mmCIF file with all atom_site columns, C-alpha atoms in Angstrom:
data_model
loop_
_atom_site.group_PDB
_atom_site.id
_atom_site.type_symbol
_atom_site.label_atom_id
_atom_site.label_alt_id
_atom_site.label_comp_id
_atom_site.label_asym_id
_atom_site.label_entity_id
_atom_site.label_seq_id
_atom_site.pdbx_PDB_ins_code
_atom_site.Cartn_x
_atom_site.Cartn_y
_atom_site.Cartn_z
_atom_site.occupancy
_atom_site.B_iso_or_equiv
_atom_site.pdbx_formal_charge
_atom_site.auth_seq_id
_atom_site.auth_comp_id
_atom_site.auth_asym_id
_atom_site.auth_atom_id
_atom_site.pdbx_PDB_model_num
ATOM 1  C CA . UNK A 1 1  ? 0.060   31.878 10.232  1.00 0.00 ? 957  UNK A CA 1
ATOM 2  C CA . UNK A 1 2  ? -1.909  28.905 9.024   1.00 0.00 ? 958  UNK A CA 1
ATOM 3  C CA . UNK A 1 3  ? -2.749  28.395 5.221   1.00 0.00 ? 959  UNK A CA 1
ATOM 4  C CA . UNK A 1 4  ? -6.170  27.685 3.537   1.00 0.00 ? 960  UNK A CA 1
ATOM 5  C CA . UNK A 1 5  ? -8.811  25.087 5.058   1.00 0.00 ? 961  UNK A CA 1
ATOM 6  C CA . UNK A 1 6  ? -8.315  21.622 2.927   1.00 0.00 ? 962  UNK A CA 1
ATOM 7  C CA . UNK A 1 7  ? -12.771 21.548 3.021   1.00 0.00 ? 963  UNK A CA 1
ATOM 8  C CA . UNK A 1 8  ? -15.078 24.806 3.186   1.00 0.00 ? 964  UNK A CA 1
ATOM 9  C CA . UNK A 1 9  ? -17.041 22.573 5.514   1.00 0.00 ? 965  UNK A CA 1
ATOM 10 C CA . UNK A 1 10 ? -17.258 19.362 7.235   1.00 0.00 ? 966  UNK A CA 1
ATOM 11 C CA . UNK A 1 11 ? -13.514 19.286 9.073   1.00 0.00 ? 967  UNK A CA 1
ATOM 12 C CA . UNK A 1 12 ? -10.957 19.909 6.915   1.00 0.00 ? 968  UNK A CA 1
ATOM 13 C CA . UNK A 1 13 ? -7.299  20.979 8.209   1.00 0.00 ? 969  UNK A CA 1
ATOM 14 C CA . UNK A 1 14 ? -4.558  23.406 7.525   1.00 0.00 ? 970  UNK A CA 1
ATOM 15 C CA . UNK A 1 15 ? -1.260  24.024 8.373   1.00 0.00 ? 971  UNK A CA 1
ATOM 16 C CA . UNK A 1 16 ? 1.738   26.580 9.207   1.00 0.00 ? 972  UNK A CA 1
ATOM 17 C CA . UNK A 1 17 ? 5.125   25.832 8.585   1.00 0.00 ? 973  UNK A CA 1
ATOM 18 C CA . UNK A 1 18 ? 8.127   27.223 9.806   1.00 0.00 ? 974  UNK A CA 1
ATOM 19 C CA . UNK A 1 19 ? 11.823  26.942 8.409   1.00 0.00 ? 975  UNK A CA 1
ATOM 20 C CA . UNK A 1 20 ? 15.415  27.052 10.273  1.00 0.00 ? 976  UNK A CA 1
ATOM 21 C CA . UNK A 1 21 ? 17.080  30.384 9.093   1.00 0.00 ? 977  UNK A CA 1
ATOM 22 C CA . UNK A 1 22 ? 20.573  29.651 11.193  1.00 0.00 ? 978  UNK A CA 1
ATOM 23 C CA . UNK A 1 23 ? 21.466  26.591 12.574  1.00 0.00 ? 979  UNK A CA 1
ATOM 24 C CA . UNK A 1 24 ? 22.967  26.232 16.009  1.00 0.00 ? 980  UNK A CA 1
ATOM 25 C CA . UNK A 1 25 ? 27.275  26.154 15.260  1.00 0.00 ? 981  UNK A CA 1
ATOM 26 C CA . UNK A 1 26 ? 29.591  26.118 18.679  1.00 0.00 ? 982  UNK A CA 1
ATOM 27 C CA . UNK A 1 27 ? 27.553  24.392 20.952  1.00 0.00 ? 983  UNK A CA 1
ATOM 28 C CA . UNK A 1 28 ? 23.970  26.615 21.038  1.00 0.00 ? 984  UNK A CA 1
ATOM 29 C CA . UNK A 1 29 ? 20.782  25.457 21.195  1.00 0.00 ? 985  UNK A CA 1
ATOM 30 C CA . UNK A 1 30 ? 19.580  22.736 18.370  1.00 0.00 ? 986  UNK A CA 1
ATOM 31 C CA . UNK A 1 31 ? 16.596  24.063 15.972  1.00 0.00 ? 987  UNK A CA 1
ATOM 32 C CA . UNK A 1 32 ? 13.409  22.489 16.860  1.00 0.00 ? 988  UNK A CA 1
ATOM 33 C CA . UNK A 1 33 ? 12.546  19.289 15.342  1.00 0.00 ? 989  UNK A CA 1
ATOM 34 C CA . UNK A 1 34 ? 9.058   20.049 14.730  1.00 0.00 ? 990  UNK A CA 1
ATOM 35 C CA . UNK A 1 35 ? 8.331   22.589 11.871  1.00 0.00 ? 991  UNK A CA 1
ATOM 36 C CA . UNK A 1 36 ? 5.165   21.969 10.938  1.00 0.00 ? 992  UNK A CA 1
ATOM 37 C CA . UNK A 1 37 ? 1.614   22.518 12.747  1.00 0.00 ? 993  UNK A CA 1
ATOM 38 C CA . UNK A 1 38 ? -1.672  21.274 11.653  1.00 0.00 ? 994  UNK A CA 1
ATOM 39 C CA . UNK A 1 39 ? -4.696  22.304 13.140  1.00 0.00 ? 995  UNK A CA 1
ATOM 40 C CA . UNK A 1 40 ? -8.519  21.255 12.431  1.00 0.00 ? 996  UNK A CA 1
ATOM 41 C CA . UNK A 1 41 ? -10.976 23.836 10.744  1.00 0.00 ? 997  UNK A CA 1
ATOM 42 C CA . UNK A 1 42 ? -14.612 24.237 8.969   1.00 0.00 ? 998  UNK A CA 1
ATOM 43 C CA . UNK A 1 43 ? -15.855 21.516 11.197  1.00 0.00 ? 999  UNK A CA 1
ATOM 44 C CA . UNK A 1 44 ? -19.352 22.296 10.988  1.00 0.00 ? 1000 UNK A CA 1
ATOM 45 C CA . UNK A 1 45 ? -21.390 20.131 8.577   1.00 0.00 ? 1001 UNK A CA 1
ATOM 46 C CA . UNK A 1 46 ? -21.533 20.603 4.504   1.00 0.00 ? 1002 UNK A CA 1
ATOM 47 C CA . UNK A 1 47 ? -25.143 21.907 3.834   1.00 0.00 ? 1003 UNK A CA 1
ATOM 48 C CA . UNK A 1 48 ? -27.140 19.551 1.772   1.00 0.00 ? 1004 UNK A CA 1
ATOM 49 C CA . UNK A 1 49 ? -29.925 20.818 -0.335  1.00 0.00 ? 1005 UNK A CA 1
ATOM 50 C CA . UNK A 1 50 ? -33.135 19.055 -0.531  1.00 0.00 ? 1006 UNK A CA 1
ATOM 51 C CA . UNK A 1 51 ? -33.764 16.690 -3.996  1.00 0.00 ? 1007 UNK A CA 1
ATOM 52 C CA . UNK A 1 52 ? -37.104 15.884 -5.025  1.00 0.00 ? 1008 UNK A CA 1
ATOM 53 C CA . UNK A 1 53 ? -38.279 13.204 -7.428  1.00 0.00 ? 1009 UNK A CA 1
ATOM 54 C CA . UNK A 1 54 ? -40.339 14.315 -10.945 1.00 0.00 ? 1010 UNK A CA 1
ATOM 55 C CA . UNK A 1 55 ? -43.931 14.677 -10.932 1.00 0.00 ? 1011 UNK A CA 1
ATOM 56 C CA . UNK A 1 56 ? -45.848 11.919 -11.207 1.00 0.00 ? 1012 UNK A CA 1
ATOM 57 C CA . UNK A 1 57 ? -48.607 11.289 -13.724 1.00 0.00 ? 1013 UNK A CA 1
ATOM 58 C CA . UNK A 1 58 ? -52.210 12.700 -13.254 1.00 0.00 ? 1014 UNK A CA 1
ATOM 59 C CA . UNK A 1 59 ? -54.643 10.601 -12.228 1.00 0.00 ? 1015 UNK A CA 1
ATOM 60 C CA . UNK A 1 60 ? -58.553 10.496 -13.548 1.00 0.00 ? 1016 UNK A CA 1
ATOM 61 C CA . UNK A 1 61 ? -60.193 13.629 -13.343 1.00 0.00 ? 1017 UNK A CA 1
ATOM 62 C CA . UNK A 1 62 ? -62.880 14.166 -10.347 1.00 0.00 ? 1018 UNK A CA 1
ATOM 63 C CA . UNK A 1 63 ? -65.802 14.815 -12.983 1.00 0.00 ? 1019 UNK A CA 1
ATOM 64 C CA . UNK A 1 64 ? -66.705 13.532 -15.771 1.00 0.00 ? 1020 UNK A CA 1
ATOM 65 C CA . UNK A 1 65 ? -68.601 17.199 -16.867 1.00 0.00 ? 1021 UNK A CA 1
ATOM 66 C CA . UNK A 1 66 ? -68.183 21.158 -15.651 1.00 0.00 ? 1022 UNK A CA 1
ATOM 67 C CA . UNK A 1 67 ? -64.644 21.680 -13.481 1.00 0.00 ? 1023 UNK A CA 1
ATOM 68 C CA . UNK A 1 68 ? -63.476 19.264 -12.327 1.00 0.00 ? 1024 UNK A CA 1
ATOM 69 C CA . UNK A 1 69 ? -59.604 18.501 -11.013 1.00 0.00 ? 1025 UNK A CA 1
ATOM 70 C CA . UNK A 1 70 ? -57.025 16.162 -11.698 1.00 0.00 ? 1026 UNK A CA 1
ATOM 71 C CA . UNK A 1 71 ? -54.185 15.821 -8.501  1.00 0.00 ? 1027 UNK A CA 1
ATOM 72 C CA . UNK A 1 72 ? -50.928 14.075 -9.027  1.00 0.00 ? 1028 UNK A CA 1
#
């Protein structure tokens, strides 16, 4: 079984281990060398949420009398 992804997103790995519970004694097979697997996972990208800059000041007003507007 493989442990926790390193990332939630944008490739991040994780890996299963294994461990030697009897060594090979009068001539039987040798243990593996290789204990450990890692495999990728989240590869999809990291979401990045959109930033805008502060308002800018508001320019002269469109009338000089009655309703007028002011944009920015």
């Amino acid at each position: 079984t493989f442990g926790a992804c390193s990332l939630s997103c944008g490739t991040g790995s994780q890996t299963s281990t294994r461990s030697i519970v009897s060594p090979a004694v009068n001539g039987g097979v040798a243990c593996p060398t290789v204990l450990t697997q890692t495999q990728v996972c989240n590869t999809f990208a990291c979401p990045v949420d959109c930033v805008v800059s502060q308002w800018s000041s508001f320019g002269s007003c469109s009338l000089s009398c009655g309703t007028g507007s002011q944009t920015s």
